[in-house]
Every structure is written in structure tokens, then in C-alpha cells.
mmCIF file of C-alpha atoms in Angstrom:
data_model
loop_
_atom_site.group_PDB
_atom_site.id
_atom_site.type_symbol
_atom_site.label_atom_id
_atom_site.label_comp_id
_atom_site.label_asym_id
_atom_site.label_seq_id
_atom_site.Cartn_x
_atom_site.Cartn_y
_atom_site.Cartn_z
ATOM 1 C CA MET A 93 -0.002 -0.019 0.187
ATOM 2 C CA LYS A 94 1.469 3.316 -0.869
ATOM 3 C CA ILE A 95 1.527 6.242 1.599
ATOM 4 C CA LYS A 96 1.078 9.420 0.297
ATOM 5 C CA LEU A 97 3.094 12.259 1.529
ATOM 6 C CA TYR A 98 0.652 14.971 2.622
ATOM 7 C CA PRO A 99 -0.500 12.879 6.092
ATOM 8 C CA ILE A 100 3.231 13.125 6.820
ATOM 9 C CA ILE A 101 3.392 16.857 6.406
ATOM 10 C CA VAL A 102 0.223 17.389 8.405
ATOM 11 C CA PHE A 103 1.928 15.189 11.284
ATOM 12 C CA LEU A 104 5.160 17.518 11.408
ATOM 13 C CA LEU A 105 2.744 20.841 11.247
ATOM 14 C CA PHE A 106 0.636 19.486 14.144
ATOM 15 C CA SER A 107 4.023 18.439 15.945
ATOM 16 C CA ILE A 108 5.392 22.026 15.658
ATOM 17 C CA LEU A 109 2.162 24.036 16.384
ATOM 18 C CA GLY A 110 0.143 21.803 18.416
ATOM 19 C CA THR A 111 -3.223 23.359 17.333
ATOM 20 C CA HIS A 112 -6.924 22.515 17.428
ATOM 21 C CA GLU A 113 -5.991 19.133 19.499
ATOM 22 C CA ASN A 114 -9.442 18.912 20.607
ATOM 23 C CA GLN A 115 -11.302 19.203 17.316
ATOM 24 C CA ALA A 116 -8.962 16.610 16.051
ATOM 25 C CA GLN A 117 -8.917 14.302 18.843
ATOM 26 C CA ILE A 118 -5.227 14.018 19.378
ATOM 27 C CA TYR A 119 -4.178 12.144 22.314
ATOM 28 C CA HIS A 120 -0.707 12.161 24.195
ATOM 29 C CA GLU A 121 1.796 9.745 25.701
ATOM 30 C CA VAL A 122 4.723 10.713 27.867
ATOM 31 C CA GLY A 123 7.820 8.251 28.376
ATOM 32 C CA ILE A 124 11.306 7.763 29.496
ATOM 33 C CA MET A 125 14.092 5.733 28.250
ATOM 34 C CA ALA A 126 17.904 4.657 28.951
ATOM 35 C CA GLY A 127 20.700 2.360 27.979
ATOM 36 C CA PRO A 128 24.127 1.984 26.902
ATOM 37 C CA VAL A 129 25.590 4.388 23.952
ATOM 38 C CA SER A 130 28.558 3.436 21.589
ATOM 39 C CA PHE A 131 29.757 6.438 20.324
ATOM 40 C CA ARG A 132 31.856 6.233 16.962
ATOM 41 C CA GLY A 133 34.077 9.112 16.355
ATOM 42 C CA ASP A 134 37.690 9.619 16.045
ATOM 43 C CA TYR A 135 38.944 7.592 19.000
ATOM 44 C CA GLY A 136 40.566 4.411 18.169
ATOM 45 C CA LEU A 137 40.859 2.741 14.802
ATOM 46 C CA ARG A 138 37.739 1.974 12.663
ATOM 47 C CA GLY A 139 36.152 -1.092 13.372
ATOM 48 C CA ASP A 140 38.928 -2.227 16.161
ATOM 49 C CA ARG A 141 37.016 -4.601 18.602
ATOM 50 C CA GLU A 142 38.399 -3.124 21.550
ATOM 51 C CA ALA A 143 37.574 0.486 20.713
ATOM 52 C CA LEU A 144 34.110 -0.683 19.979
ATOM 53 C CA ARG A 145 33.836 -2.573 23.469
ATOM 54 C CA GLU A 146 35.503 -0.097 25.628
ATOM 55 C CA ASN A 147 34.234 3.348 24.129
ATOM 56 C CA ILE A 148 30.586 2.838 25.642
ATOM 57 C CA GLY A 149 28.714 5.439 27.230
ATOM 58 C CA PHE A 150 25.214 5.959 28.743
ATOM 59 C CA GLY A 151 22.173 8.019 27.729
ATOM 60 C CA PHE A 152 18.587 8.707 28.681
ATOM 61 C CA GLY A 153 15.842 10.532 27.417
ATOM 62 C CA ILE A 154 12.165 11.910 27.711
ATOM 63 C CA ASN A 155 9.706 11.333 25.038
ATOM 64 C CA HIS A 156 6.262 12.718 24.222
ATOM 65 C CA TYR A 157 4.097 11.074 21.464
ATOM 66 C CA MET A 158 0.932 12.483 19.460
ATOM 67 C CA ASN A 159 -1.598 10.032 18.792
ATOM 68 C CA PHE A 160 -3.733 10.446 15.702
ATOM 69 C CA ALA A 161 -5.825 6.993 15.810
ATOM 70 C CA TYR A 162 -8.905 8.324 17.293
ATOM 71 C CA SER A 163 -8.983 11.478 14.816
ATOM 72 C CA ASP A 164 -10.610 11.774 11.552
ATOM 73 C CA PHE A 165 -8.588 14.384 9.705
ATOM 74 C CA ILE A 166 -6.282 12.327 7.764
ATOM 75 C CA SER A 167 -6.653 8.845 5.902
ATOM 76 C CA GLN A 168 -7.358 5.838 8.157
ATOM 77 C CA TYR A 169 -4.168 4.092 7.313
ATOM 78 C CA SER A 170 -1.705 6.970 8.184
ATOM 79 C CA ARG A 171 -3.707 7.495 11.716
ATOM 80 C CA GLN A 172 -3.537 3.756 12.403
ATOM 81 C CA HIS A 173 -0.013 3.230 12.037
ATOM 82 C CA PHE A 174 1.867 6.695 12.449
ATOM 83 C CA LYS A 175 2.740 8.720 15.606
ATOM 84 C CA VAL A 176 4.808 11.812 15.875
ATOM 85 C CA ARG A 177 7.437 11.491 18.725
ATOM 86 C CA SER A 178 9.410 14.397 20.224
ATOM 87 C CA SER A 179 12.615 13.474 22.587
ATOM 88 C CA LEU A 180 14.787 15.252 24.624
ATOM 89 C CA ILE A 181 18.080 13.111 24.915
ATOM 90 C CA TYR A 182 21.206 13.528 26.820
ATOM 91 C CA HIS A 183 24.168 10.929 26.616
ATOM 92 C CA THR A 184 27.645 11.044 27.554
ATOM 93 C CA THR A 185 30.651 8.783 26.650
ATOM 94 C CA THR A 186 34.365 8.544 27.969
ATOM 95 C CA LEU A 187 36.652 8.041 25.150
ATOM 96 C CA ASN A 188 40.132 6.542 24.493
ATOM 97 C CA HIS A 189 42.387 5.471 21.565
ATOM 98 C CA PHE A 190 42.696 1.871 21.275
ATOM 99 C CA GLY A 191 44.014 -0.518 18.282
ATOM 100 C CA ALA A 192 47.517 -1.581 17.061
ATOM 101 C CA ILE A 193 49.044 2.116 16.620
ATOM 102 C CA ALA A 194 48.193 2.915 20.178
ATOM 103 C CA ASP A 195 49.799 -0.506 21.311
ATOM 104 C CA LYS A 196 53.049 0.361 19.770
ATOM 105 C CA ASP A 197 55.998 1.028 22.246
ATOM 106 C CA ASN A 198 56.961 4.485 20.518
ATOM 107 C CA LEU A 199 56.088 8.139 20.951
ATOM 108 C CA GLY A 200 53.015 7.943 18.966
ATOM 109 C CA GLY A 201 51.582 4.968 20.671
ATOM 110 C CA LEU A 202 52.374 6.983 23.870
ATOM 111 C CA GLN A 203 50.569 9.904 22.710
ATOM 112 C CA LEU A 204 47.687 8.283 21.691
ATOM 113 C CA ARG A 205 47.020 6.102 24.843
ATOM 114 C CA SER A 206 47.723 9.533 26.840
ATOM 115 C CA MET A 207 44.882 11.175 24.878
ATOM 116 C CA THR A 208 41.360 10.660 26.336
ATOM 117 C CA GLY A 209 38.354 13.001 25.527
ATOM 118 C CA LYS A 210 34.682 12.657 26.497
ATOM 119 C CA ALA A 211 31.033 13.508 24.381
ATOM 120 C CA ASN A 212 28.771 15.332 26.274
ATOM 121 C CA VAL A 213 25.850 15.587 23.997
ATOM 122 C CA LEU A 214 22.188 16.823 24.338
ATOM 123 C CA GLU A 215 19.652 16.548 21.589
ATOM 124 C CA ILE A 216 16.101 17.906 21.005
ATOM 125 C CA GLY A 217 13.830 16.917 18.106
ATOM 126 C CA SER A 218 10.892 15.156 16.323
ATOM 127 C CA GLY A 219 9.827 12.520 13.868
ATOM 128 C CA LEU A 220 7.523 9.936 12.767
ATOM 129 C CA GLU A 221 7.106 6.457 13.889
ATOM 130 C CA TYR A 222 5.487 3.704 12.076
ATOM 131 C CA TYR A 223 3.688 1.119 13.907
ATOM 132 C CA LEU A 224 3.150 -2.285 12.332
ATOM 133 C CA MET A 225 0.284 -3.337 14.070
ATOM 134 C CA ARG A 226 -3.096 -0.897 13.892
ATOM 135 C CA ILE A 227 -2.607 1.335 16.699
ATOM 136 C CA ARG A 228 -6.174 0.771 17.979
ATOM 137 C CA ASP A 229 -5.696 -2.710 18.074
ATOM 138 C CA PHE A 230 -2.664 -2.326 20.110
ATOM 139 C CA GLU A 231 -4.279 -0.089 22.432
ATOM 140 C CA ARG A 232 -7.473 -2.191 23.072
ATOM 141 C CA GLY A 233 -5.898 -4.287 26.321
ATOM 142 C CA SER A 234 -2.968 -5.470 27.698
ATOM 143 C CA GLY A 235 -0.723 -8.375 26.287
ATOM 144 C CA THR A 236 -0.316 -6.821 22.878
ATOM 145 C CA PHE A 237 2.607 -6.636 21.163
ATOM 146 C CA THR A 238 4.070 -4.748 18.074
ATOM 147 C CA PRO A 239 7.410 -3.850 15.985
ATOM 148 C CA TYR A 240 7.584 -0.334 14.945
ATOM 149 C CA GLY A 241 10.619 2.004 13.132
ATOM 150 C CA GLY A 242 11.074 5.637 12.907
ATOM 151 C CA ILE A 243 12.981 8.591 11.444
ATOM 152 C CA GLY A 244 13.641 12.177 12.944
ATOM 153 C CA LEU A 245 15.538 14.893 13.048
ATOM 154 C CA ASN A 246 17.466 16.383 15.933
ATOM 155 C CA PHE A 247 19.243 19.709 17.106
ATOM 156 C CA VAL A 248 22.223 18.840 19.033
ATOM 157 C CA PHE A 249 24.189 20.799 21.330
ATOM 158 C CA TYR A 250 27.440 18.981 22.236
ATOM 159 C CA SER A 251 29.982 19.980 24.504
ATOM 160 C CA PRO A 252 33.300 18.023 23.950
ATOM 161 C CA VAL A 253 36.408 17.404 26.116
ATOM 162 C CA ALA A 254 39.873 16.397 24.465
ATOM 163 C CA GLU A 255 42.823 16.541 26.782
ATOM 164 C CA THR A 256 46.275 14.400 27.443
ATOM 165 C CA SER A 257 47.821 13.462 30.507
ATOM 166 C CA LEU A 258 51.018 14.446 28.794
ATOM 167 C CA GLU A 259 53.013 17.629 30.584
ATOM 168 C CA ASP A 260 51.946 20.743 28.641
ATOM 169 C CA GLY A 261 48.649 19.406 27.256
ATOM 170 C CA LEU A 262 47.550 19.036 23.527
ATOM 171 C CA GLY A 263 48.973 21.207 20.458
ATOM 172 C CA LEU A 264 52.979 20.613 20.649
ATOM 173 C CA PRO A 265 54.779 17.639 18.575
ATOM 174 C CA GLU A 266 55.945 16.434 21.701
ATOM 175 C CA THR A 267 52.418 15.634 23.082
ATOM 176 C CA THR A 268 49.981 15.354 20.214
ATOM 177 C CA PHE A 269 49.807 12.453 17.650
ATOM 178 C CA PRO A 270 50.423 14.120 14.169
ATOM 179 C CA THR A 271 47.036 13.541 12.823
ATOM 180 C CA PHE A 272 45.740 15.787 15.716
ATOM 181 C CA LEU A 273 48.478 18.325 15.045
ATOM 182 C CA ALA A 274 47.084 20.971 12.527
ATOM 183 C CA GLY A 275 49.874 23.390 10.788
ATOM 184 C CA PRO A 276 50.109 26.756 10.208
ATOM 185 C CA GLY A 277 46.790 28.001 8.192
ATOM 186 C CA GLU A 278 45.056 24.738 8.661
ATOM 187 C CA ASP A 279 41.818 24.294 10.474
ATOM 188 C CA PRO A 280 42.235 22.822 14.236
ATOM 189 C CA ALA A 281 41.890 19.094 14.459
ATOM 190 C CA PHE A 282 40.914 19.163 18.497
ATOM 191 C CA SER A 283 38.773 21.415 20.097
ATOM 192 C CA ASN A 284 36.980 21.860 23.501
ATOM 193 C CA ASP A 285 34.651 24.291 22.544
ATOM 194 C CA SER A 286 30.587 23.747 22.669
ATOM 195 C CA SER A 287 28.810 23.989 19.551
ATOM 196 C CA ILE A 288 25.554 23.251 17.943
ATOM 197 C CA THR A 289 24.757 20.927 14.757
ATOM 198 C CA LEU A 290 22.051 18.560 13.591
ATOM 199 C CA SER A 291 21.699 14.684 13.708
ATOM 200 C CA ALA A 292 19.511 12.565 11.684
ATOM 201 C CA ASN A 293 18.251 9.468 13.811
ATOM 202 C CA PHE A 294 16.715 5.815 12.812
ATOM 203 C CA GLN A 295 15.123 3.480 15.248
ATOM 204 C CA ALA A 296 13.754 0.161 15.400
ATOM 205 C CA GLY A 297 11.986 -1.693 18.570
ATOM 206 C CA ALA A 298 9.357 -3.037 19.865
ATOM 207 C CA LYS A 299 6.243 -2.361 22.250
ATOM 208 C CA TYR A 300 4.603 -4.553 24.688
ATOM 209 C CA LYS A 301 1.363 -3.279 26.398
ATOM 210 C CA ILE A 302 1.487 -3.998 30.012
ATOM 211 C CA THR A 303 -1.940 -2.229 31.103
ATOM 212 C CA LYS A 304 -4.301 -0.346 28.941
ATOM 213 C CA LYS A 305 -2.440 3.049 29.251
ATOM 214 C CA SER A 306 0.967 1.714 29.573
ATOM 215 C CA ASP A 307 3.770 0.365 27.635
ATOM 216 C CA ILE A 308 7.438 -1.028 27.983
ATOM 217 C CA PHE A 309 9.637 -1.281 24.884
ATOM 218 C CA ALA A 310 13.197 -1.818 23.890
ATOM 219 C CA GLU A 311 14.946 0.175 20.986
ATOM 220 C CA LEU A 312 17.887 0.245 18.743
ATOM 221 C CA ARG A 313 18.965 3.788 17.635
ATOM 222 C CA TRP A 314 21.382 5.271 15.228
ATOM 223 C CA HIS A 315 22.453 8.794 15.252
ATOM 224 C CA TYR A 316 24.374 10.518 12.386
ATOM 225 C CA TYR A 317 25.951 14.049 13.134
ATOM 226 C CA VAL A 318 26.426 16.428 10.756
ATOM 227 C CA SER A 319 29.618 17.899 12.346
ATOM 228 C CA ASP A 320 32.596 15.638 12.990
ATOM 229 C CA PHE A 321 33.607 17.711 16.152
ATOM 230 C CA VAL A 322 30.884 16.226 18.323
ATOM 231 C CA ASP A 323 33.831 14.102 20.201
ATOM 232 C CA GLY A 324 36.331 17.090 20.095
ATOM 233 C CA LEU A 325 38.382 15.692 17.151
ATOM 234 C CA GLU A 326 38.772 15.963 13.448
ATOM 235 C CA PRO A 327 41.720 14.160 11.925
ATOM 236 C CA ILE A 328 43.685 15.736 9.370
ATOM 237 C CA GLY A 329 44.226 13.297 6.561
ATOM 238 C CA SER A 330 42.284 11.329 4.168
ATOM 239 C CA GLN A 331 41.572 8.652 6.472
ATOM 240 C CA ASN A 332 39.151 10.888 8.157
ATOM 241 C CA LYS A 333 35.850 10.120 5.893
ATOM 242 C CA TYR A 334 32.979 10.203 8.158
ATOM 243 C CA ASN A 335 31.108 12.180 10.666
ATOM 244 C CA ASP A 336 30.678 11.282 13.950
ATOM 245 C CA TRP A 337 28.041 8.794 14.934
ATOM 246 C CA MET A 338 26.392 6.684 17.495
ATOM 247 C CA PHE A 339 24.442 3.597 18.498
ATOM 248 C CA TRP A 340 22.172 3.373 21.050
ATOM 249 C CA PHE A 341 20.025 0.523 22.807
ATOM 250 C CA THR A 342 17.529 1.500 25.108
ATOM 251 C CA VAL A 343 14.636 0.380 27.398
ATOM 252 C CA GLY A 344 11.722 2.473 28.400
ATOM 253 C CA TYR A 345 8.418 3.054 29.517
ATOM 254 C CA SER A 346 5.567 5.227 28.198
ATOM 255 C CA TYR A 347 2.152 6.337 29.706
ATOM 256 C CA SER A 348 -1.147 7.302 27.738
ATOM 257 C CA ILE A 349 -2.745 10.691 29.151
ATOM 258 C CA ASP A 350 -6.337 11.118 28.559
#
């Protein structure tokens, strides 16, 4: 079945403006979620198992859902399978360099092992969620289960930390690995400045209804950032092919408000 674009536009407009709720019979849900974050930035070699295993942080979030299942101003299929979800999210990850280069017993290895960082990230945004099961059928009673997926766009405020335990700090040839040491006229390769950017996020999960008004869920999220400085690093060289991104596994609880 083809899904027309106009219901999506209507959903986003109502998410931003929040008007005519009584007339449209829009119902609301609130929820919380939390879980481990796997931040993929510029600490450690790409694909290194130790870096993937050790650079793990934690995040939590607050969700608001707009439920259109009992309205009649959009098509039946759209209102029975889509919700608008808005989220306020915070996650933080302590980061270290791992891999063959960092393990070497030379100056470069020492510089990488001595370098640590932290990605502190606050995100707020909105998006659409699609439910495989009809929303009204899912909400009729307890014990129902439905998979879902979603997409969204977040505004991101990030405040990174990049530092070294070596004397005199980062920015010197004696303390800084060449990849992170900018030459004259080059843009800096590390920064502790706070800034803002955007992230596109995608999620897939499943919900289980424990009572008529409350659900529990498990979800896997992927956030891709427009910036490469979310972790405070932007390596110099052709090996720097991607911006920062993260995987996040969360479990959560949501409650329907009449």
C-alpha cells in the first residue's frame, strides 16, 4: 500500500504548532528511556574490537508522543499506523584510543594512549514512528505486542573534552599525535569548544502493552551527526571519511494521557 506524503506533512505541522488538538482528537503519551551508547568518532582505529567494546557511554531521554488513531482529519491508514514522537535526550561517553597504533611502544603510541576525551551531547527533536500493528488494536487491552520503526531530525548541542595526561597538554609535537596536530593555516584537529549541529536518527524496536495505558519497549537507535567535532576531534588526512555517529540501545516506559 502506498503512503501519500500529505499525512506526513500534516503530522509534522501538528507536532510543531500543536493547534486544534481537541477538534482533531489528538491523544498524548509521555515516556522515559535509558541505555548504553556506543559512540563512533575519532578515538581508536575504525572497526577495532577493543575500541567498539570500551568506548561505551550512557544516555537517557524523555519522550512525548502524539497519537492520531482516534482522529478523522487524515486517512485511516496513516492515523492507525503513525505517531509523532518528540524527544529530549542526553548522552555522555568517555573515549580512549585503542588499536595497533596506540599499542606500539614508541612516541606515537604513548601520545595516543595518553589522550582521552568525552562526548557530552544534548539533543532535542521530532520525527515519525510507524507501527506494524494497527494502533487501535494495540491499545485495546494488555498483552499486545507490536514492532515499530521511525525516523527523525534533532537539534544537537555538544560540549566535548579532548585532553592528554602528558605535560604541557595537547597542541605540541611532543604531546600530540601528528593526525591531531594542525599546521600553520590549517583548521584545528581538536577542540574543546561547545557548539551546535544536527543529527538524523533512525530507530527500530518493539512495544509490549502491560496495561491499557502503559507500555514498555526496547529500541535500537542510530544517530548520524552533521559535524565531525562532536567528540572534539577532526583528524587531518584522507583517513577521516565520516562524521561522528552513535548506536544506542534503550529500554523504556510510556504512559497514555487522556
